mmCIF file of C-alpha atoms in Angstrom:
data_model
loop_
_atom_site.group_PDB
_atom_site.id
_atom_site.type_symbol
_atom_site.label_atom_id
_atom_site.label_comp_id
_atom_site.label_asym_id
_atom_site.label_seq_id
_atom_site.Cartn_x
_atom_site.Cartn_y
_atom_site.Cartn_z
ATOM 1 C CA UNK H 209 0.000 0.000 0.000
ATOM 2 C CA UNK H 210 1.458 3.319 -1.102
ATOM 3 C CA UNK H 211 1.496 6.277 0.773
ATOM 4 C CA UNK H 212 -0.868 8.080 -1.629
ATOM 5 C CA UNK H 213 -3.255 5.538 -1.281
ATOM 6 C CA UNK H 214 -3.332 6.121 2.536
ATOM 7 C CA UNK H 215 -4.100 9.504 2.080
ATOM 8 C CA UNK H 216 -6.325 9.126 -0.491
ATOM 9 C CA UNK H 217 -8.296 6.386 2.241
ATOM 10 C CA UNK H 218 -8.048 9.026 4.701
ATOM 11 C CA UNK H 219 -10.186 11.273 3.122
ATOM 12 C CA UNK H 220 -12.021 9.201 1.838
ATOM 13 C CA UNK H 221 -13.360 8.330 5.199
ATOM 14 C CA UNK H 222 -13.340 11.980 6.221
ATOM 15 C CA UNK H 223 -15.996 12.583 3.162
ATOM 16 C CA UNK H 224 -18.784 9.765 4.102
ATOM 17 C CA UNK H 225 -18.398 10.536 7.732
ATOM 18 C CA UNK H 226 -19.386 13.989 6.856
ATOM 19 C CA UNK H 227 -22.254 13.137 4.574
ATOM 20 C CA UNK H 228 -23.096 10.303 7.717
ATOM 21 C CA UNK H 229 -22.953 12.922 10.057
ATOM 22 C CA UNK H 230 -25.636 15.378 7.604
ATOM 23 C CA UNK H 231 -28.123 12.282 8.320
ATOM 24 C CA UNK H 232 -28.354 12.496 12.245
ATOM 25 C CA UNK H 233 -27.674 16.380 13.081
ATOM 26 C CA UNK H 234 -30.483 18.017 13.664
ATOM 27 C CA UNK H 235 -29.745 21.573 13.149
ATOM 28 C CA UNK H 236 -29.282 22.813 9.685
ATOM 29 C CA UNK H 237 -25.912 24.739 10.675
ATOM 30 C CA UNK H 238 -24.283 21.830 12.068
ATOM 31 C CA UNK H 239 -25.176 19.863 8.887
ATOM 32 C CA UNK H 240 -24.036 22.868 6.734
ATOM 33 C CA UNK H 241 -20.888 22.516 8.409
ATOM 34 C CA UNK H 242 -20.652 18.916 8.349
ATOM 35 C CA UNK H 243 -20.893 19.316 4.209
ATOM 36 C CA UNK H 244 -18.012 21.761 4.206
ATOM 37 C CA UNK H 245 -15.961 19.436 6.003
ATOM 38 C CA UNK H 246 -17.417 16.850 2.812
ATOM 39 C CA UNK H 247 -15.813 19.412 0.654
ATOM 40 C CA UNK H 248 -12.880 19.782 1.963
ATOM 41 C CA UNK H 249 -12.143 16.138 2.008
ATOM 42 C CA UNK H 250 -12.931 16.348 -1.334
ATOM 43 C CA UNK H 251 -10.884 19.156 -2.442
ATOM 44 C CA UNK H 252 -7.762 16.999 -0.312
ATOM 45 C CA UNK H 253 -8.954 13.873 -2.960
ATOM 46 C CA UNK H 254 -8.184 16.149 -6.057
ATOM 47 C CA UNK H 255 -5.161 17.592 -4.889
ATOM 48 C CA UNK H 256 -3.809 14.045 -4.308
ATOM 49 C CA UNK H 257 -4.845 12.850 -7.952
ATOM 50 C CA UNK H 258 -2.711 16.276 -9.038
ATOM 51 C CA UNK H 259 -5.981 17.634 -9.875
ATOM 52 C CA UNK H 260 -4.748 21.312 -8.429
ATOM 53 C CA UNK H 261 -7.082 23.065 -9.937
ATOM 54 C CA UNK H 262 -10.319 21.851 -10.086
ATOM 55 C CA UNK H 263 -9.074 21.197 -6.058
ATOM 56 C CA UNK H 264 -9.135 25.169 -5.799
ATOM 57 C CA UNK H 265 -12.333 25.839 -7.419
ATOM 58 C CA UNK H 266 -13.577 23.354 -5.350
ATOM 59 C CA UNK H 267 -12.744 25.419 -2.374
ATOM 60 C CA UNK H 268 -12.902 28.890 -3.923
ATOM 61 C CA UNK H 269 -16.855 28.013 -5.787
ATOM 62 C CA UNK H 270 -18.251 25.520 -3.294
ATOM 63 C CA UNK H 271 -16.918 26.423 -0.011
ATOM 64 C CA UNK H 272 -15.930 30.236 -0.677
ATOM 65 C CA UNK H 273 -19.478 30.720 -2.446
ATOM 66 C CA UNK H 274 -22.060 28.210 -2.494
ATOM 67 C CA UNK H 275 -21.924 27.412 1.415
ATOM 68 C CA UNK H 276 -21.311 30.907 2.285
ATOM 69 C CA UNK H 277 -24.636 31.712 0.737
ATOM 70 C CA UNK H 278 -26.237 28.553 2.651
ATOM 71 C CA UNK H 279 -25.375 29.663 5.745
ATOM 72 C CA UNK H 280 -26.701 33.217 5.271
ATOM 73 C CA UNK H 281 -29.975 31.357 4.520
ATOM 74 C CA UNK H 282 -29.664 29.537 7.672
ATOM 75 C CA UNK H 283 -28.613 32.656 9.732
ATOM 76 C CA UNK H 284 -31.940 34.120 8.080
ATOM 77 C CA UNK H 285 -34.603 31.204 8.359
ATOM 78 C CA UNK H 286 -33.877 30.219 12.059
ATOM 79 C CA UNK H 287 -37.504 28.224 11.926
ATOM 80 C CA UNK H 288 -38.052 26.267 14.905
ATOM 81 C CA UNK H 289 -40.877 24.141 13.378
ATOM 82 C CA UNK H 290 -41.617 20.365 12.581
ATOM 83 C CA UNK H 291 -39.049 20.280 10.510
ATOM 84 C CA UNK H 292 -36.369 21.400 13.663
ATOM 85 C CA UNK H 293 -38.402 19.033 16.019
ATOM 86 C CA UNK H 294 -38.671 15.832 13.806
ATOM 87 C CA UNK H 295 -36.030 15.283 11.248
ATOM 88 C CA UNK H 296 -37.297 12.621 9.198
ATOM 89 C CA UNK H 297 -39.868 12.256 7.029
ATOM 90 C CA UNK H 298 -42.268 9.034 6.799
ATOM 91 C CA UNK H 299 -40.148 7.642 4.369
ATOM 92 C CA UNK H 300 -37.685 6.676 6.563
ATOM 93 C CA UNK H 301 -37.607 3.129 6.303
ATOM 94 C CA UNK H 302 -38.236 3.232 2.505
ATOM 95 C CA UNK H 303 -35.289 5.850 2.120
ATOM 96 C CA UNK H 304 -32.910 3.512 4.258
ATOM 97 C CA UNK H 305 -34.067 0.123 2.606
ATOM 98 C CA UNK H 306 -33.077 2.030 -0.526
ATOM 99 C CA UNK H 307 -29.362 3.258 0.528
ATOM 100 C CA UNK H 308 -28.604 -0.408 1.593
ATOM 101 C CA UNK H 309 -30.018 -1.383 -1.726
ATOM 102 C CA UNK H 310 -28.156 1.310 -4.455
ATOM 103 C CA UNK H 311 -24.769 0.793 -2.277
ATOM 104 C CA UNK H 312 -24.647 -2.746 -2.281
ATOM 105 C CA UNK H 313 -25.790 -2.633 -6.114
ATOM 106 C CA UNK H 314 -23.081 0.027 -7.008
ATOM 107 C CA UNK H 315 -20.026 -1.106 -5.056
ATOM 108 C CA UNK H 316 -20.968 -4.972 -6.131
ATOM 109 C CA UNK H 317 -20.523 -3.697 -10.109
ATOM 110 C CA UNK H 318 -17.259 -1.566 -8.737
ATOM 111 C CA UNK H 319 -15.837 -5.344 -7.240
ATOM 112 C CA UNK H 320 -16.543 -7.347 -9.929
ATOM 113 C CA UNK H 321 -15.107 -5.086 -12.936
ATOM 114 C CA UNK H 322 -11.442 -4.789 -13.310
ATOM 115 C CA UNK H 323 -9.228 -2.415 -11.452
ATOM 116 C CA UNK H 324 -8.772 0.666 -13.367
ATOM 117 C CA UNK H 325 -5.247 1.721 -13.341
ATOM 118 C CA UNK H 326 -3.788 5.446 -14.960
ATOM 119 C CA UNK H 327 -2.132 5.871 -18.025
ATOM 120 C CA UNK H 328 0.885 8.049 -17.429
ATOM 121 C CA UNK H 329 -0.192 11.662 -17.981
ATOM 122 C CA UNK H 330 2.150 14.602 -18.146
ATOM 123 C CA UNK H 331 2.618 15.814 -14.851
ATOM 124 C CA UNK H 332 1.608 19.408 -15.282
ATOM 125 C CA UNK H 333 -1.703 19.074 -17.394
ATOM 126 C CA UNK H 334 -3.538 19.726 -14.408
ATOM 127 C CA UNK H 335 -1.654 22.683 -13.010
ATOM 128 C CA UNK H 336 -3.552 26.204 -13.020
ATOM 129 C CA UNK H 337 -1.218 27.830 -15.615
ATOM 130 C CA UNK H 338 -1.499 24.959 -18.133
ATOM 131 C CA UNK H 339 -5.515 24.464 -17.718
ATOM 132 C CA UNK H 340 -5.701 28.379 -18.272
ATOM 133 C CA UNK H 341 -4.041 28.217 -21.263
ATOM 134 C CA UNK H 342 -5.762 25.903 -22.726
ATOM 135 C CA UNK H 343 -9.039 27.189 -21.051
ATOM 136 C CA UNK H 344 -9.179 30.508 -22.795
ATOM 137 C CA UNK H 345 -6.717 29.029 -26.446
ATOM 138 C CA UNK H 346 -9.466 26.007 -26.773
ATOM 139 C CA UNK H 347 -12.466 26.575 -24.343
ATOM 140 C CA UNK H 348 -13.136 30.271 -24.177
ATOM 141 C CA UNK H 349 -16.495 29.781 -25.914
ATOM 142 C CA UNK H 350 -17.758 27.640 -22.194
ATOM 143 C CA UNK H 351 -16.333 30.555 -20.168
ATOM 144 C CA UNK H 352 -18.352 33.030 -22.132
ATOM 145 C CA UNK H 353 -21.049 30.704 -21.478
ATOM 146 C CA UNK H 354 -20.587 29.940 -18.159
ATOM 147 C CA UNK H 355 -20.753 33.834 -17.880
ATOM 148 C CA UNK H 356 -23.820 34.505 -18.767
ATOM 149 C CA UNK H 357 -25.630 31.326 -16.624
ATOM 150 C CA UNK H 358 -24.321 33.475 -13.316
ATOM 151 C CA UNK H 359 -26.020 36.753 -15.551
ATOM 152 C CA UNK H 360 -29.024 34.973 -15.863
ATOM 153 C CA UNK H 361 -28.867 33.724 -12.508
ATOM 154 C CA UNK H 362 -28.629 36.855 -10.994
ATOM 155 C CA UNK H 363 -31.783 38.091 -13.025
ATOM 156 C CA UNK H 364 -33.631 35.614 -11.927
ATOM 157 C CA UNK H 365 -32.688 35.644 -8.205
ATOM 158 C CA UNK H 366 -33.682 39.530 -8.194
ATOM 159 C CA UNK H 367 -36.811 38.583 -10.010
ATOM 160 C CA UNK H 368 -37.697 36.069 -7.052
ATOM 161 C CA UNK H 369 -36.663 38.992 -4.844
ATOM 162 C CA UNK H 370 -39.057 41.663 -6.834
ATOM 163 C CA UNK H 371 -41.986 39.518 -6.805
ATOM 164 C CA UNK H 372 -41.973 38.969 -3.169
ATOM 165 C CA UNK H 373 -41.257 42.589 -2.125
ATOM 166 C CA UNK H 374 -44.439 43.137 -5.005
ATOM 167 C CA UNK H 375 -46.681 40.616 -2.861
ATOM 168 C CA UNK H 376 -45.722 42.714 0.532
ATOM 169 C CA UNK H 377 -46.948 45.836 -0.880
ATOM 170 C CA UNK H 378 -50.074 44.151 -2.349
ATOM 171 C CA UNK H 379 -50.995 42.441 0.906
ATOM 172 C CA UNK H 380 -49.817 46.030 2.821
ATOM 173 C CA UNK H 381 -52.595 47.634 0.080
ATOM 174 C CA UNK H 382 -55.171 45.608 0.760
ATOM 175 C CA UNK H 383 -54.703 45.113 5.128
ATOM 176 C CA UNK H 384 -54.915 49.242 4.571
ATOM 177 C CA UNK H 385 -58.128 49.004 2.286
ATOM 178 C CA UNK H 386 -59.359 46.475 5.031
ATOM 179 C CA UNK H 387 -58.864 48.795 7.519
ATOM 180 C CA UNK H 388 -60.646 51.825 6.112
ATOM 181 C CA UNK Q 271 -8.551 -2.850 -5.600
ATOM 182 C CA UNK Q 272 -6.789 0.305 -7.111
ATOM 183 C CA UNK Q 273 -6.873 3.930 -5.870
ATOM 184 C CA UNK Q 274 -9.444 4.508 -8.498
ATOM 185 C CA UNK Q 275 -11.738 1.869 -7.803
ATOM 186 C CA UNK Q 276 -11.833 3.445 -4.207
ATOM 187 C CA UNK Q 277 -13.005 6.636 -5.210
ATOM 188 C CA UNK Q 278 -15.399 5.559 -7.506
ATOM 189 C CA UNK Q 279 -16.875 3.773 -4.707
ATOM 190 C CA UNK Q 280 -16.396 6.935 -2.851
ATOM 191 C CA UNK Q 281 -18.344 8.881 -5.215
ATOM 192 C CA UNK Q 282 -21.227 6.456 -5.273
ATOM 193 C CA UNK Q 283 -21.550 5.612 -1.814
ATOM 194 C CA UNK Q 284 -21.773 10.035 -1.697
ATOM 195 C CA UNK Q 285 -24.291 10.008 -4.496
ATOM 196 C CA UNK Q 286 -26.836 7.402 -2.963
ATOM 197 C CA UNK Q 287 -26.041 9.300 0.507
ATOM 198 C CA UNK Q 288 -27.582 12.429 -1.092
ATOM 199 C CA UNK Q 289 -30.271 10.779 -2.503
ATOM 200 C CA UNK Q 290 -31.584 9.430 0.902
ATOM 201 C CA UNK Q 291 -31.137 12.336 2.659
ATOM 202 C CA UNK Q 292 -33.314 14.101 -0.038
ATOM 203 C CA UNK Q 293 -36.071 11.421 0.521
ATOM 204 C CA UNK Q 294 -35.921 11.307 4.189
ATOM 205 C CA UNK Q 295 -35.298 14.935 6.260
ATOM 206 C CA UNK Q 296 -37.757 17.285 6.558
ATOM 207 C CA UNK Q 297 -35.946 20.620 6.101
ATOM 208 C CA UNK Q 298 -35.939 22.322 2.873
ATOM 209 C CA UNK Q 299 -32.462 23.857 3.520
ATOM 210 C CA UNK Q 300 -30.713 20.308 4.571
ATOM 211 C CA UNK Q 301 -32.856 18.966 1.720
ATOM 212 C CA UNK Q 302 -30.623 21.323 -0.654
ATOM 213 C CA UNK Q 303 -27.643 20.710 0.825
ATOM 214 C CA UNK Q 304 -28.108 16.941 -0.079
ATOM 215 C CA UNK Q 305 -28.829 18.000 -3.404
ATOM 216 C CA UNK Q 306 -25.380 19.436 -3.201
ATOM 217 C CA UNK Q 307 -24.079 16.309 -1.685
ATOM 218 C CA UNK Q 308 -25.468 14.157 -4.608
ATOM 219 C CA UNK Q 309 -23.576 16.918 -7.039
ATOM 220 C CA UNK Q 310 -20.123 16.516 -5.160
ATOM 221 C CA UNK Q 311 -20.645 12.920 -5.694
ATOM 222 C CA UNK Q 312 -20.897 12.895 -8.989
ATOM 223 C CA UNK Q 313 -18.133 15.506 -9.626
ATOM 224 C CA UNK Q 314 -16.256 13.180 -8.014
ATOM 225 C CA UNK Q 315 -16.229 10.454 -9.991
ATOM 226 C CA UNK Q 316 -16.078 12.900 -12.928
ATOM 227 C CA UNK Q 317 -12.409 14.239 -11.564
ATOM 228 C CA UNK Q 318 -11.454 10.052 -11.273
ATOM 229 C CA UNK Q 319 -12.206 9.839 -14.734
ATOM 230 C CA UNK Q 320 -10.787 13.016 -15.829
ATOM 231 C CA UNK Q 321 -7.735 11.634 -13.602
ATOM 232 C CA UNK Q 322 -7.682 8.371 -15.840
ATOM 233 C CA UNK Q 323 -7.973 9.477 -19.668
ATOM 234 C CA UNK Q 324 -5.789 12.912 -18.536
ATOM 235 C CA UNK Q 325 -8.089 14.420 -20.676
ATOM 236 C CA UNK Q 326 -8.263 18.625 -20.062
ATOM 237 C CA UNK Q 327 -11.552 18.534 -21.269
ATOM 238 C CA UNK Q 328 -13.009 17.006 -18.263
ATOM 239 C CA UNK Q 329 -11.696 19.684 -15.657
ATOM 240 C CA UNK Q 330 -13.244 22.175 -18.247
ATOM 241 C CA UNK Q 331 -16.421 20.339 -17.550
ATOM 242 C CA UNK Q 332 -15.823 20.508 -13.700
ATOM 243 C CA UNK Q 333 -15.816 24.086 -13.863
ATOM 244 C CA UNK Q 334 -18.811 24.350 -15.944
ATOM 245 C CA UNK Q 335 -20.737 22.085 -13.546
ATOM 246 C CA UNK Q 336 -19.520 24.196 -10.721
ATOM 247 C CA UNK Q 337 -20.753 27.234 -12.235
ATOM 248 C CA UNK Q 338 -24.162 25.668 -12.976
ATOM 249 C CA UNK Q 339 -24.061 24.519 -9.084
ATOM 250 C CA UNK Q 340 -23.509 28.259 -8.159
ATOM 251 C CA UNK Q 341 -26.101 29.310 -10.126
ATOM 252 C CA UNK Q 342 -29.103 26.651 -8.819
ATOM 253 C CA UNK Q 343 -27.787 27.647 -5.232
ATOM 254 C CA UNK Q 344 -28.470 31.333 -5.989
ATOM 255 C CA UNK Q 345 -32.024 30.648 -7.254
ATOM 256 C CA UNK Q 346 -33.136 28.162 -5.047
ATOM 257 C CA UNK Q 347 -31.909 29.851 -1.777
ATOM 258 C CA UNK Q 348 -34.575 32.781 -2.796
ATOM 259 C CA UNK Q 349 -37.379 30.562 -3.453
ATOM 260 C CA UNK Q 350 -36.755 29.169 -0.413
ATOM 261 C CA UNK Q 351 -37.182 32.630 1.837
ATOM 262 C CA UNK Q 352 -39.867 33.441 -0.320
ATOM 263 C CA UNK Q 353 -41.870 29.873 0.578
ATOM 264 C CA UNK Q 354 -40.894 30.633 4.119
ATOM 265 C CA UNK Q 355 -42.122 33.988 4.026
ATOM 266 C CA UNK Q 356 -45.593 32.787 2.764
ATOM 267 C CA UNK Q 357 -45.620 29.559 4.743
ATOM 268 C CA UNK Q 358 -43.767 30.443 7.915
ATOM 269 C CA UNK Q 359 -41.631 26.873 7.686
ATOM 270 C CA UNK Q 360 -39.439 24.425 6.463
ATOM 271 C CA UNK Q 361 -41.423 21.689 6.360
ATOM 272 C CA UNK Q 362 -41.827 20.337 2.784
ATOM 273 C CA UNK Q 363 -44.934 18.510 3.598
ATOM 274 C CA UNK Q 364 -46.695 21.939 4.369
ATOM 275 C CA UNK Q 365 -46.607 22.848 0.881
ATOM 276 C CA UNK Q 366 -47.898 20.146 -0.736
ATOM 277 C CA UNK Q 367 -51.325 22.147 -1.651
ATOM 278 C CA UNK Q 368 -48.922 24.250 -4.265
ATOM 279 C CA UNK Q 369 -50.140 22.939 -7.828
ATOM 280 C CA UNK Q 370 -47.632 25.317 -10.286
#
């Protein structure tokens, strides 16, 4: 056993103990942070395979940004409701019958194929200044789309954002009309 | 088994993780971080592969999916306050009168 197989177990472990641990904690912060520490395991995983940097997107895009965000949600929506009190739906023993089933399925097909070994690859393909070379020489057309998925994004977010704020002053209008 | 076998393993074992969690909690916000769960495991088998044909193509993919990952999170985290703000909670099953 080589030594970056060892690592490569460790965080391995470290990323299904964190998606374990999402299952049983019961408030969403502590699962939030539970999936960052998924992440992060994660991010360790590509930087092992020389992966650099899809390992710093990884951090910078879903750490840096996406979980960010989720927490501000959290921070906002501090509900203490049925879904606080009891954490799992009905379909408990359905959902678990069905884990035991789809991992037993998926790691039986992993066993029973051959053991998939890697060509040798020049060691810098992966490195940031190669992959943004050939990002902007040969792929600039996905990063120009890529750009304007966040633009529409952002559209759409605000347009979430107007048509609430629009149902507040409707409701305001008519609690006033109401009132007269 | 090789290093690669493990991971792929990994990455389904994350997948199917996310799926159940999806299926069984009762939060809309942990429900969307599952969602996200089920997305890292998937980009994770993507990077093994990417790992195996050393193909630049595939990272170039990774980014695209984590663009498209940013941009679900930044519409869904709105709906969500705006169901909350309506509904006044988390609980999925509480909005299962909403017909489109």
């Amino acid at each position: 056993m080589t030594i970056e197989t060892v690592f490569l177990s460790i965080f391995s472990l470290g990323a299904l103990a964190g998606a374990v641990a999402m299952f049983f904690l019961r408030h969403p912060m502590r699962v939030a942070l539970a999936l960052i520490g998924t992440m992060i395991s994660l991010a360790a995983i590509y930087a092992q395979l020389g992966l650099h940097v899809i390992a710093v997107f990884q951090v910078l895009i879903y750490v840096g940004a996406v979980m960010v965000f989720m927490i501000y949600a959290i921070m906002l929506l501090d509900v203490r409701d049925r879904s606080f009190t009891e954490r799992f739906s009905p379909m408990l023993v359905a959902g678990l019958a069905g884990l035991l089933l789809l991992v037993g399925v998926l790691i039986d097909g992993l066993l029973r194929g051959e053991p998939l070994v890697a060509p040798v690859v020049r060691e810098d393909v992966f490195s940031v200044g190669t992959f943004a070379i050939a990002f902007m020489d040969e792929f600039w057309v996905y990063f120009a789309l890529a750009a304007v998925l966040l633009l529409v994004a952002e559209i759409a977010a605000s347009a979430v954002i107007d048509i609430r704020r629009r149902g507040e002053d409707l409701a305001a209008a008519r609690r006033e009309k109401r009132d007269e | 088994m090789s290093d690669a076998n493990l991971l792929l393993a990994v990455s389904a074992m994350l997948f199917t993780l996310g799926l159940v969690g999806v299926v069984v909690r009762r939060n809309l916000l942990v429900m969307l971080m599952f969602l996200e769960l089920m997305l890292n495991g998937v980009l994770l088998s993507l990077a093994v592969f990417t790992f195996l044909l050393g193909a630049e193509a595939g990272a170039v993919l990774m980014f695209l999916v984590f663009v498209v990952a940013a941009a679900e999170i930044a519409i869904a985290v709105p709906i969500v306050l705006l169901l909350v703000r309506a509904g006044r909670t988390l609980d999925p099953g509480s909005y299962a009168g909403l017909k489109g």
